[in-house]
Amino acid sequence: MTEDQEQQGHSGGQPEGASHSELRSIKLAKLAALREGGRDPYRHVRWDRTHNCGVIAPDFEQLEGSTVVLAGRVMSKRDMGKAAFLDIQDESGRVQLYFKKDKLDEAQGEGSFDAAMQLDLGDILGVRGTVFRTRTGQASVEVQAYELLCKTLETLPEKWHGLTDTEQRFRQRYVDMIVNRESLARLTQRSRAVAEVRRFLDQRDFLEVETPVLHAVCGGATAEPFVTHWNALKADYYLRIALELHLKRLIVGGMERVYEIGRVFRNEGVSTRHNPEFTMLELYWAYVDYSDIMQLTEDLVVHLADNVFQAREVTYGDYALKLEAPFAKMTFNEALGRYAGCTLADLTTLEQVRAQGERLGLHMPREAGYEKSLDEIFKEKVEPHLIQPTFIYDYPKGLSPLAKSMPRDIAREKGYPDEVEICYRFELFLACMEVANSFSELNDPIDQRARMEAQVADKAEGIAEVDEDFLTALEYGMPPTGGLGVGIDRLVMVLSGTPSIREVLAFPQLRDKK
RNA sequence: GCGCCAUUAGCUCAGUGGAAGAGCAUCUGACUUUUAAUCAGGUGGUCGAAGGUUCGAAUCCUUCAUGGCGCACCA
């Protein structure tokens, strides 16, 4: 045997090389050696830390010379033979460790330094050491003792470019989080935002509730549901597409302020703004109307900007958003007049809507009815202008089957044409994206039944069945109530300046790979 | 569902018809304050998959898979 071959043998007798399986074999050999030496890295159950890695540099003045106990993942290694620097990171940040052969071997035993040089990037290390500053001024920890708390068998992505492959970032979010710390930060921020929504509502005496995810009858929105099967009942059930109908039942039952933050499921394609399962906040507040809810919504958005994201100005793609109250407010009708050059008075019939749509150069689908066609004009001509926070309110009734209608005399006073019924509804737009939807809730059980039955009759709406129990609940009487739905993912997107919904989801929906 | 683009070593990327490459990681050696450490020498490939064209294909063609972006559906 040559000297080289002998030395390879010492590293475990595994094939030398760098294919994925070979890299793994080398680490398995290191693991086996550790276990043989009675140092199984997986045996540890706890490691009591005195500090987080991220505080060593900023709190250096207070910490200099003191002994600290830290833990973290090895992220880089600069080995200089008889001394080495390793960076470890924990949730709080990174710190540089200094290993010095003579000192470490003296403190922890002969061979400690050489064993430390067998550490791989990605290993999780516990250390005890002294805080000091290197010659170049870098706050560091000189290690007196270390313990391998977990051995990695995989190879981390490159230290400089990191992991950029989008597919792998989403499929293996844990790797993304390790090497792209902004991903960890974004998901942390999302968690804080949701917690802050709860705190905000709890302070206002709202009750958080949980309602069923499995629905026998699907309602509360117009969307295609996912269908599942309940074996014991031998019946198909639906994953909920909205929280609305159950929350209103709780209002009927006497809760006066309720909310739920929960996952809803819509059987649709994915895009930068859509994930088939997403998180919705819905709240209902008895005895207030949509204008109160508008104020609450504005307060909530600004509160989150101040308390979680610490910024009232956000760069969102090409947009510079200013989240300053009061937000712009415009009626649906005014918005049409301003951006589409026509108002509801010009849009009282399907024929007129089609004609206006064509005048504006829009493709108006033949099968679309009045409401859908009107919505087409709004989406194409108005939404692209709603960059800064804007409340659009007073929608045509047809677009809002769960919203209370504005009485004819009031609508006439406000200048709406008699032919178009208006309802008490608003939506909040941020960066041209609908983020919140609110109504003064329809509590007329007769009207609600008529609208729901019309939806079922209109095959295009795709609603199979009326939720009879919900209608019964309304017959028992629901007080005048303001309601709100907020797409939490979208709100976090905007507030964090993240133009893709996938980035604010820990595990965005991807096709199963084989 | 439709269109465009992408897919090469563990990671980041070159390579447009003629011998599969680089950097990082990894392995070996040197180096006791480095920080993208440095220096020297190695290993590592089903070029996304399957067909086809060609003397010859990572490269051209077809189909498929996955992803991204846009459209459609939708919040």
Coordinates of C-alpha atoms (C1' of nucleotides) in Angstrom, one line a residue:
Chain A
M1 CA 0.0 0.0 0.0
T2 CA 1.2 3.5 -0.7
E3 CA 0.9 6.1 2.0
D4 CA -2.0 7.7 0.1
Q5 CA -4.0 4.5 0.1
E6 CA -3.4 4.0 3.8
Q7 CA -4.7 7.4 4.5
Q8 CA -7.7 6.8 2.5
G9 CA -8.2 3.7 4.5
H10 CA -8.2 5.7 7.7
S11 CA -11.0 7.9 6.4
G12 CA -13.2 4.8 6.6
G13 CA -12.3 2.7 3.6
Q14 CA -15.2 4.2 1.7
P15 CA -14.9 5.1 -2.0
E16 CA -13.2 8.4 -2.5
G17 CA -15.1 10.8 -4.7
A18 CA -17.8 13.3 -4.9
S19 CA -21.0 12.0 -6.5
H20 CA -24.0 12.3 -4.2
S21 CA -23.8 8.7 -3.0
E22 CA -20.1 9.0 -2.5
L23 CA -20.4 12.2 -0.5
R24 CA -23.0 10.4 1.6
S25 CA -20.7 7.3 2.1
I26 CA -17.9 9.5 3.4
K27 CA -20.3 11.0 6.0
L28 CA -21.6 7.5 6.9
A29 CA -18.1 6.4 7.5
K30 CA -17.4 9.4 9.7
L31 CA -20.6 8.5 11.6
A32 CA -19.5 4.9 12.0
A33 CA -16.1 6.0 13.3
L34 CA -17.8 8.3 15.8
R35 CA -20.1 5.5 17.0
E36 CA -17.2 3.1 17.4
G37 CA -15.4 5.7 19.5
G38 CA -18.5 5.9 21.7
R39 CA -19.5 9.3 20.4
D40 CA -22.8 8.6 18.7
P41 CA -23.9 12.1 17.6
Y42 CA -27.6 11.1 17.8
R43 CA -27.4 10.1 21.5
H44 CA -27.8 13.7 22.8
V45 CA -31.2 14.8 24.2
R46 CA -30.4 18.3 25.3
W47 CA -27.8 21.0 25.2
D48 CA -28.2 23.9 27.6
R49 CA -27.2 27.1 25.9
T50 CA -26.3 30.4 27.6
H51 CA -26.5 32.6 24.5
N52 CA -27.7 32.7 20.9
C53 CA -25.1 32.8 18.2
G54 CA -26.6 36.1 16.8
V55 CA -25.9 38.1 20.0
I56 CA -22.2 37.5 20.2
A57 CA -21.2 40.2 17.8
P58 CA -23.7 42.9 18.7
D59 CA -23.3 42.3 22.5
F60 CA -19.5 41.9 22.2
E61 CA -18.6 44.7 24.7
Q62 CA -20.6 43.0 27.5
L63 CA -19.6 39.5 26.5
E64 CA -15.8 39.9 25.9
G65 CA -13.8 37.4 28.0
S66 CA -16.9 35.6 29.3
T67 CA -17.6 31.9 28.7
V68 CA -20.6 31.1 26.6
V69 CA -22.3 27.9 25.6
L70 CA -23.8 27.9 22.1
A71 CA -25.2 25.5 19.5
G72 CA -25.7 25.8 15.8
R73 CA -25.2 24.3 12.4
V74 CA -21.7 24.4 10.8
M75 CA -22.0 26.7 7.8
S76 CA -18.4 27.3 6.8
K77 CA -14.9 26.0 7.7
R78 CA -11.5 27.6 7.3
D79 CA -8.9 25.1 8.3
M80 CA -5.3 26.3 8.7
G81 CA -3.7 23.1 9.9
K82 CA -3.3 23.7 13.6
A83 CA -6.0 26.4 13.9
A84 CA -9.4 26.7 12.2
F85 CA -12.4 29.0 12.0
L86 CA -15.9 27.5 11.8
D87 CA -19.1 29.6 11.4
I88 CA -22.1 28.2 13.1
Q89 CA -25.7 29.5 12.9
D90 CA -28.8 29.1 15.0
E91 CA -32.1 30.8 14.5
S92 CA -30.7 34.1 15.8
G93 CA -27.8 34.3 13.4
R94 CA -24.2 33.3 12.9
V95 CA -21.1 33.4 15.0
Q96 CA -17.5 32.5 14.2
L97 CA -15.8 29.8 16.3
Y98 CA -12.0 29.6 16.7
F99 CA -10.4 26.2 17.2
K100 CA -6.7 26.2 18.3
K101 CA -5.0 22.8 18.3
D102 CA -2.8 23.1 21.4
K103 CA -5.4 24.8 23.6
L104 CA -8.3 22.6 22.5
D105 CA -6.3 19.4 22.9
E106 CA -5.2 20.5 26.3
A107 CA -8.8 21.5 27.4
Q108 CA -10.7 18.6 25.9
G109 CA -8.1 15.9 25.3
E110 CA -5.6 14.8 22.7
G111 CA -7.1 14.4 19.3
S112 CA -10.0 16.8 19.9
F113 CA -8.7 19.2 17.3
D114 CA -8.2 16.6 14.6
A115 CA -11.7 15.2 15.3
A116 CA -13.1 18.7 14.9
M117 CA -11.5 18.9 11.5
Q118 CA -13.6 15.9 10.5
L119 CA -16.8 18.0 11.0
D120 CA -18.8 18.6 7.8
L121 CA -20.8 21.6 6.8
G122 CA -24.3 21.0 8.0
D123 CA -23.3 19.3 11.2
I124 CA -25.0 20.6 14.3
L125 CA -22.5 21.5 17.0
G126 CA -22.6 22.4 20.7
V127 CA -19.7 24.4 22.0
R128 CA -18.4 26.1 25.1
G129 CA -15.8 28.8 24.7
T130 CA -14.6 32.3 25.4
V131 CA -15.7 35.4 23.6
F132 CA -12.8 37.3 22.1
R133 CA -11.9 39.5 19.1
T134 CA -9.6 38.3 16.4
R135 CA -6.7 40.3 15.0
T136 CA -9.0 41.5 12.2
G137 CA -11.6 42.6 14.7
Q138 CA -14.1 39.8 14.2
A139 CA -16.1 38.9 17.4
S140 CA -15.5 35.2 17.8
V141 CA -15.7 32.4 20.4
E142 CA -12.5 30.4 21.1
V143 CA -13.7 26.9 21.7
Q144 CA -12.6 25.0 24.9
A145 CA -15.0 22.1 24.4
Y146 CA -17.4 21.0 21.7
E147 CA -19.8 18.2 21.1
L148 CA -21.3 17.0 17.9
L149 CA -25.1 17.1 18.5
C150 CA -26.2 15.8 15.1
K151 CA -24.3 14.5 12.1
T152 CA -25.5 15.5 8.6
L153 CA -25.5 12.9 5.9
E154 CA -26.3 15.4 3.1
T155 CA -24.2 18.1 1.5
L156 CA -25.3 21.7 1.9
P157 CA -25.6 23.8 -1.3
E158 CA -22.8 26.1 -2.2
K159 CA -21.7 28.7 0.4
W160 CA -21.6 31.5 -2.1
H161 CA -24.5 31.2 -4.5
G162 CA -26.6 29.1 -2.2
L163 CA -29.7 27.3 -3.4
T164 CA -31.5 29.1 -6.2
D165 CA -33.3 26.3 -8.0
T166 CA -36.9 27.3 -7.4
E167 CA -38.3 23.8 -7.5
Q168 CA -35.8 22.4 -5.0
R169 CA -36.3 25.4 -2.8
F170 CA -40.0 24.6 -2.6
R171 CA -39.7 20.8 -2.5
Q172 CA -37.0 20.9 0.2
R173 CA -38.0 24.1 2.0
Y174 CA -35.8 23.0 5.0
V175 CA -32.7 23.3 2.8
D176 CA -33.8 26.7 1.5
M177 CA -34.3 27.8 5.1
I178 CA -30.9 26.7 6.1
V179 CA -29.0 28.5 3.4
N180 CA -31.4 31.3 2.3
R181 CA -32.0 33.0 5.6
E182 CA -34.4 35.4 4.1
S183 CA -36.8 32.4 3.5
L184 CA -36.6 31.6 7.2
A185 CA -37.1 35.3 8.0
R186 CA -40.2 35.6 5.7
L187 CA -41.9 32.6 7.2
T188 CA -41.1 33.8 10.7
Q189 CA -42.6 37.1 9.8
R190 CA -45.7 35.4 8.5
S191 CA -46.1 33.6 11.8
R192 CA -45.7 36.9 13.7
A193 CA -48.3 38.5 11.4
V194 CA -50.9 35.8 12.1
A195 CA -50.2 36.0 15.9
E196 CA -50.6 39.8 15.7
V197 CA -53.9 39.5 13.9
R198 CA -55.1 37.4 16.8
R199 CA -53.8 39.8 19.3
F200 CA -55.5 42.7 17.5
L201 CA -58.8 41.0 17.4
D202 CA -58.6 39.6 20.9
Q203 CA -58.0 43.1 22.2
R204 CA -61.2 44.1 20.5
D205 CA -63.1 41.4 22.3
F206 CA -63.5 39.0 19.3
L207 CA -63.8 35.3 20.1
E208 CA -61.7 33.0 18.0
V209 CA -63.7 29.9 17.0
E210 CA -63.1 26.8 14.9
T211 CA -65.7 25.5 12.5
P212 CA -65.8 22.3 10.4
V213 CA -63.5 21.9 7.4
L214 CA -65.6 19.0 6.0
H215 CA -68.8 20.3 4.6
A216 CA -71.8 18.2 3.4
V217 CA -73.0 21.2 1.5
C218 CA -70.4 23.6 0.0
G219 CA -71.2 27.4 0.3
G220 CA -70.1 30.8 1.3
A221 CA -68.3 31.6 -2.0
T222 CA -68.4 30.7 -5.6
A223 CA -65.5 28.3 -6.2
E224 CA -65.0 24.7 -7.2
P225 CA -64.5 22.5 -4.1
F226 CA -62.3 19.5 -3.5
V227 CA -64.4 16.4 -3.0
T228 CA -63.6 13.8 -0.4
H229 CA -65.4 10.7 0.9
W230 CA -66.5 9.9 4.3
N231 CA -66.4 6.1 4.5
A232 CA -68.5 5.6 7.7
L233 CA -71.3 7.7 6.2
K234 CA -70.9 6.4 2.7
A235 CA -71.1 10.0 1.5
D236 CA -69.1 12.5 -0.4
Y237 CA -68.0 15.6 1.5
Y238 CA -66.4 18.8 0.5
L239 CA -63.4 20.6 1.8
R240 CA -64.6 24.1 2.8
I241 CA -64.2 27.0 0.3
A242 CA -65.1 29.6 2.9
L243 CA -65.8 30.0 6.6
E244 CA -68.8 32.3 6.2
L245 CA -71.9 30.2 6.8
H246 CA -70.8 28.6 10.0
L247 CA -69.5 31.8 11.5
K248 CA -72.8 33.5 10.8
R249 CA -74.6 30.6 12.6
L250 CA -72.5 31.5 15.6
I251 CA -73.8 35.1 15.3
V252 CA -77.3 33.8 15.2
G253 CA -76.5 31.8 18.3
G254 CA -75.5 34.9 20.2
M255 CA -71.8 35.4 19.8
E256 CA -71.4 39.1 18.8
R257 CA -67.8 39.2 17.6
V258 CA -66.3 36.0 16.2
Y259 CA -63.4 35.2 13.9
E260 CA -61.6 32.2 12.5
I261 CA -58.2 32.0 10.9
G262 CA -58.3 28.8 8.9
R263 CA -57.4 27.0 5.8
V264 CA -59.8 27.0 2.9
F265 CA -59.5 24.9 -0.3
R266 CA -60.4 25.9 -3.8
N267 CA -60.1 23.5 -6.7
E268 CA -58.2 25.8 -9.1
G269 CA -54.9 26.2 -10.7
V270 CA -51.9 27.8 -9.1
S271 CA -50.3 31.1 -9.9
T272 CA -48.1 33.7 -8.2
R273 CA -51.3 34.9 -6.4
H274 CA -53.1 31.6 -6.0
N275 CA -52.5 28.4 -4.0
P276 CA -55.3 25.9 -3.9
E277 CA -55.2 25.8 -0.1
F278 CA -54.9 29.2 1.5
T279 CA -55.4 30.9 4.8
M280 CA -58.5 33.0 5.3
L281 CA -59.4 35.3 8.1
E282 CA -63.1 35.8 8.4
L283 CA -64.7 37.9 11.1
Y284 CA -68.3 38.9 11.9
W285 CA -69.4 41.7 14.2
A286 CA -73.0 42.1 15.3
Y287 CA -74.7 45.5 15.1
V288 CA -72.1 47.2 13.0
D289 CA -72.1 47.8 9.2
Y290 CA -69.6 47.6 6.5
S291 CA -68.3 51.1 7.2
D292 CA -67.2 50.0 10.7
I293 CA -65.6 47.0 9.2
M294 CA -63.8 49.2 6.7
Q295 CA -62.3 51.2 9.6
L296 CA -61.4 48.0 11.4
T297 CA -59.7 46.7 8.2
E298 CA -57.7 49.8 7.7
D299 CA -56.6 49.8 11.4
L300 CA -55.6 46.1 11.1
V301 CA -53.5 46.6 8.0
V302 CA -51.7 49.7 9.4
H303 CA -51.3 47.9 12.8
L304 CA -49.6 45.0 11.1
A305 CA -47.4 47.2 9.0
D306 CA -46.3 49.1 12.1
N307 CA -45.9 46.2 14.6
V308 CA -44.8 43.2 12.4
F309 CA -43.2 44.6 9.3
Q310 CA -42.1 47.9 10.7
A311 CA -42.6 49.7 7.4
R312 CA -45.4 51.8 6.0
E313 CA -43.7 51.9 2.7
V314 CA -43.2 48.7 0.8
T315 CA -41.6 47.9 -2.5
Y316 CA -43.8 45.3 -4.2
G317 CA -42.5 44.3 -7.6
D318 CA -42.5 47.5 -9.6
Y319 CA -44.8 49.3 -7.1
A320 CA -43.9 51.5 -4.2
L321 CA -46.8 51.2 -1.8
K322 CA -47.6 53.6 0.9
L323 CA -49.7 52.1 3.7
E324 CA -50.8 55.4 5.2
A325 CA -54.3 55.9 6.6
P326 CA -56.8 56.9 5.5
F327 CA -56.8 54.6 2.5
A328 CA -58.3 55.8 -0.7
K329 CA -62.1 55.2 -1.0
M330 CA -64.1 55.0 -4.2
T331 CA -67.4 53.5 -5.0
F332 CA -67.6 50.8 -7.6
N333 CA -69.5 53.2 -9.8
E334 CA -66.9 56.0 -9.4
A335 CA -64.1 53.6 -10.2
L336 CA -65.8 52.5 -13.4
G337 CA -66.4 56.1 -14.4
R338 CA -62.8 57.0 -13.7
Y339 CA -61.0 54.0 -15.3
A340 CA -63.5 52.5 -17.7
G341 CA -65.2 55.7 -18.9
C342 CA -68.7 54.5 -18.2
T343 CA -70.9 54.2 -15.1
L344 CA -73.7 52.0 -14.0
A345 CA -76.2 54.3 -15.7
D346 CA -74.6 53.2 -19.0
L347 CA -74.5 49.6 -17.8
T348 CA -78.1 48.6 -16.9
T349 CA -78.5 45.7 -19.3
L350 CA -76.4 42.8 -20.5
E351 CA -76.4 44.3 -24.0
Q352 CA -75.1 47.6 -22.7
V353 CA -72.4 45.9 -20.7
R354 CA -71.3 43.9 -23.7
A355 CA -71.2 47.0 -25.9
Q356 CA -69.2 48.9 -23.4
G357 CA -66.8 46.0 -22.9
E358 CA -66.3 45.8 -26.7
R359 CA -65.8 49.6 -26.8
L360 CA -63.0 49.1 -24.3
G361 CA -61.5 46.4 -26.4
L362 CA -62.3 43.6 -24.0
H363 CA -63.1 40.0 -25.0
M364 CA -66.6 39.5 -23.6
P365 CA -67.4 35.8 -23.3
R366 CA -70.8 35.0 -24.9
E367 CA -72.0 32.7 -22.2
A368 CA -71.3 35.3 -19.4
G369 CA -74.3 36.9 -17.8
Y370 CA -74.8 40.5 -16.7
E371 CA -72.9 40.3 -13.5
K372 CA -70.0 38.3 -14.9
S373 CA -69.6 40.7 -17.8
L374 CA -69.7 43.7 -15.5
D375 CA -67.1 42.0 -13.4
E376 CA -65.0 41.5 -16.5
I377 CA -64.9 45.2 -17.2
F378 CA -64.0 46.0 -13.5
K379 CA -61.2 43.4 -13.4
E380 CA -59.7 44.5 -16.7
K381 CA -60.1 48.2 -16.5
V382 CA -60.2 49.1 -12.9
E383 CA -58.1 46.6 -10.9
P384 CA -54.9 47.4 -12.7
H385 CA -55.1 50.9 -11.3
L386 CA -55.6 49.9 -7.7
I387 CA -52.0 50.0 -6.7
Q388 CA -52.1 52.0 -3.5
P389 CA -54.5 50.8 -0.8
T390 CA -58.0 51.4 -2.0
F391 CA -61.4 50.5 -0.7
I392 CA -63.9 50.0 -3.5
Y393 CA -67.5 49.9 -2.1
D394 CA -71.1 49.7 -3.0
Y395 CA -71.1 46.8 -5.5
P396 CA -73.9 45.7 -7.7
K397 CA -76.0 43.1 -5.9
G398 CA -75.5 40.4 -8.5
L399 CA -71.8 40.1 -7.6
S400 CA -72.5 39.7 -4.0
P401 CA -75.2 37.0 -3.1
L402 CA -74.5 37.2 0.7
A403 CA -74.5 41.0 1.1
K404 CA -77.4 43.2 2.2
S405 CA -79.0 45.3 -0.5
M406 CA -79.1 49.0 -0.3
P407 CA -82.8 50.1 0.0
R408 CA -84.0 51.7 -3.2
D409 CA -84.6 55.2 -1.7
I410 CA -81.1 55.3 -0.3
A411 CA -79.6 54.1 -3.6
R412 CA -81.6 56.7 -5.5
E413 CA -80.4 59.5 -3.1
K414 CA -76.8 58.4 -3.9
G415 CA -77.5 58.7 -7.6
Y416 CA -77.6 55.0 -8.6
P417 CA -79.8 54.1 -11.5
D418 CA -83.0 52.2 -10.5
E419 CA -82.2 49.3 -12.9
V420 CA -79.1 48.3 -10.9
E421 CA -79.5 47.1 -7.4
I422 CA -76.6 48.1 -5.1
C423 CA -75.4 46.2 -2.0
Y424 CA -73.4 47.1 1.0
R425 CA -70.1 45.6 0.2
F426 CA -66.5 46.7 0.0
E427 CA -63.2 45.2 -1.1
L428 CA -59.7 46.3 -0.2
F429 CA -57.2 46.3 -3.0
L430 CA -53.4 46.4 -2.5
A431 CA -51.0 46.2 -5.4
C432 CA -54.0 45.5 -7.8
M433 CA -54.9 42.5 -5.8
E434 CA -58.0 41.9 -3.8
V435 CA -57.0 41.4 -0.2
A436 CA -60.2 41.9 1.7
N437 CA -63.9 41.5 1.1
S438 CA -66.6 42.7 3.3
F439 CA -70.4 43.1 3.5
S440 CA -73.1 44.3 5.7
E441 CA -74.4 40.8 5.9
L442 CA -77.7 39.8 4.4
N443 CA -80.0 38.8 7.2
D444 CA -83.3 38.6 5.3
P445 CA -83.9 34.9 5.1
I446 CA -86.4 35.2 2.3
D447 CA -84.1 37.2 0.1
Q448 CA -81.1 35.0 1.0
R449 CA -83.1 31.9 0.0
A450 CA -84.1 33.5 -3.3
R451 CA -80.5 34.4 -4.1
M452 CA -79.1 31.0 -3.2
E453 CA -81.7 29.2 -5.2
A454 CA -81.0 31.5 -8.2
Q455 CA -77.3 30.5 -7.8
V456 CA -78.2 26.8 -7.9
A457 CA -80.4 27.4 -10.9
D458 CA -77.6 29.2 -12.7
K459 CA -75.5 26.2 -13.7
A460 CA -72.6 28.5 -14.6
E461 CA -72.2 29.3 -10.9
G462 CA -71.5 25.6 -10.2
I463 CA -73.3 25.5 -6.9
A464 CA -75.0 22.2 -6.4
E465 CA -77.2 22.7 -3.4
V466 CA -78.6 25.3 -1.1
D467 CA -77.4 25.1 2.5
E468 CA -80.9 24.6 4.1
D469 CA -79.6 24.7 7.7
F470 CA -77.9 28.1 7.1
L471 CA -81.2 29.4 5.8
T472 CA -83.0 28.0 8.8
A473 CA -80.5 29.7 11.1
L474 CA -81.3 33.0 9.4
E475 CA -85.0 32.4 10.0
Y476 CA -84.2 32.3 13.7
G477 CA -82.9 35.8 13.2
M478 CA -79.4 37.2 12.7
P479 CA -78.8 40.7 14.0
P480 CA -77.5 43.3 11.5
T481 CA -73.9 42.2 11.1
G482 CA -70.8 43.4 9.4
G483 CA -68.5 40.7 8.0
L484 CA -65.0 40.6 6.6
G485 CA -62.8 38.1 4.8
V486 CA -59.1 38.6 4.4
G487 CA -56.7 36.5 2.4
I488 CA -53.9 36.2 5.0
D489 CA -51.3 34.9 2.4
R490 CA -51.9 37.9 0.2
L491 CA -51.9 40.4 3.0
V492 CA -48.5 39.0 4.1
M493 CA -47.3 39.1 0.5
V494 CA -48.0 42.8 0.2
L495 CA -46.8 43.8 3.7
S496 CA -43.6 41.8 3.3
G497 CA -43.0 43.0 -0.3
T498 CA -43.2 39.4 -1.7
P499 CA -44.8 39.2 -5.2
S500 CA -45.2 35.4 -5.1
I501 CA -47.6 33.6 -2.8
R502 CA -45.3 30.6 -2.8
E503 CA -42.7 32.5 -0.9
V504 CA -45.0 33.2 2.0
L505 CA -46.1 29.6 2.2
A506 CA -43.7 27.2 3.9
F507 CA -44.8 24.4 1.6
P508 CA -46.5 25.7 -1.6
Q509 CA -48.5 23.2 -3.5
L510 CA -46.4 21.3 -6.2
R511 CA -47.2 18.4 -8.4
D512 CA -46.2 15.1 -6.9
K513 CA -42.9 14.1 -8.5
K514 CA -43.4 10.4 -9.5
Chain B
rG1 C1' -56.2 23.4 -19.7
rC2 C1' -53.1 26.7 -23.5
rG3 C1' -48.4 29.5 -24.8
rC4 C1' -43.2 30.8 -24.0
rC5 C1' -38.7 29.5 -21.4
rA6 C1' -35.7 26.2 -18.4
rU7 C1' -33.7 21.2 -16.9
rU8 C1' -25.5 19.5 -17.7
rA9 C1' -21.4 16.9 -11.0
rG10 C1' -24.1 17.4 -4.1
rC11 C1' -24.7 23.2 -5.2
rU12 C1' -23.9 27.5 -8.8
rC13 C1' -23.1 27.6 -13.9
rA14 C1' -20.2 27.4 -19.0
rG15 C1' -20.5 24.3 -23.2
rU16 C1' -25.3 25.3 -30.3
rG17 C1' -23.1 18.9 -34.5
rG18 C1' -16.7 16.5 -33.7
rA19 C1' -12.6 13.7 -26.9
rA20 C1' -18.3 16.4 -21.1
rG21 C1' -15.9 21.5 -18.5
rA22 C1' -15.2 25.5 -14.3
rG23 C1' -16.0 27.4 -9.3
rC24 C1' -17.7 25.8 -4.5
rA25 C1' -18.4 21.3 -1.7
rU26 C1' -15.7 16.6 -0.9
rC27 C1' -10.8 13.6 -0.6
rU28 C1' -5.1 13.9 0.1
rG29 C1' -0.9 17.1 1.5
rA30 C1' 1.0 22.2 3.5
rC31 C1' -0.3 26.2 6.7
rU32 C1' -1.7 28.2 14.8
rU33 C1' -6.1 35.0 14.0
rU34 C1' -9.0 33.3 8.9
rU35 C1' -13.5 35.2 7.0
rA36 C1' -15.8 33.6 -0.7
rA37 C1' -8.8 31.9 3.7
rU38 C1' -4.6 30.5 0.6
rC39 C1' -1.4 26.9 -2.1
rA40 C1' -0.6 21.9 -4.6
rG41 C1' -2.8 17.3 -6.2
rG42 C1' -7.1 14.0 -6.8
rU43 C1' -12.3 12.1 -7.0
rG44 C1' -17.0 13.0 -8.8
rG45 C1' -21.6 12.8 -15.0
rU46 C1' -28.0 8.0 -17.2
rC47 C1' -26.1 16.1 -20.0
rG48 C1' -34.5 15.5 -16.9
rA49 C1' -36.8 10.6 -19.6
rA50 C1' -37.9 7.9 -24.1
rG51 C1' -37.8 7.8 -29.3
rG52 C1' -35.8 9.8 -34.0
rU53 C1' -32.2 12.4 -37.6
rU54 C1' -26.8 11.9 -38.4
rC55 C1' -20.7 8.7 -39.8
rG56 C1' -21.2 11.3 -35.1
rA57 C1' -26.2 14.5 -30.6
rA58 C1' -25.6 17.8 -24.1
rU59 C1' -26.3 20.4 -28.9
rC60 C1' -31.1 19.3 -34.2
rC61 C1' -36.5 17.0 -34.3
rU62 C1' -40.8 14.5 -31.7
rU63 C1' -43.3 13.0 -27.4
rC64 C1' -43.4 12.9 -22.2
rA65 C1' -42.0 14.6 -17.0
rU66 C1' -41.0 18.6 -13.6
rG67 C1' -40.5 23.8 -12.7
rG68 C1' -40.8 29.2 -13.8
rC69 C1' -43.5 33.2 -16.2
rG70 C1' -47.9 34.7 -18.8
rC71 C1' -53.1 33.4 -20.1
rA72 C1' -57.5 30.8 -18.4
rC73 C1' -60.2 29.6 -13.6
rC74 C1' -60.2 32.4 -9.1
rA75 C1' -59.3 35.5 -3.7

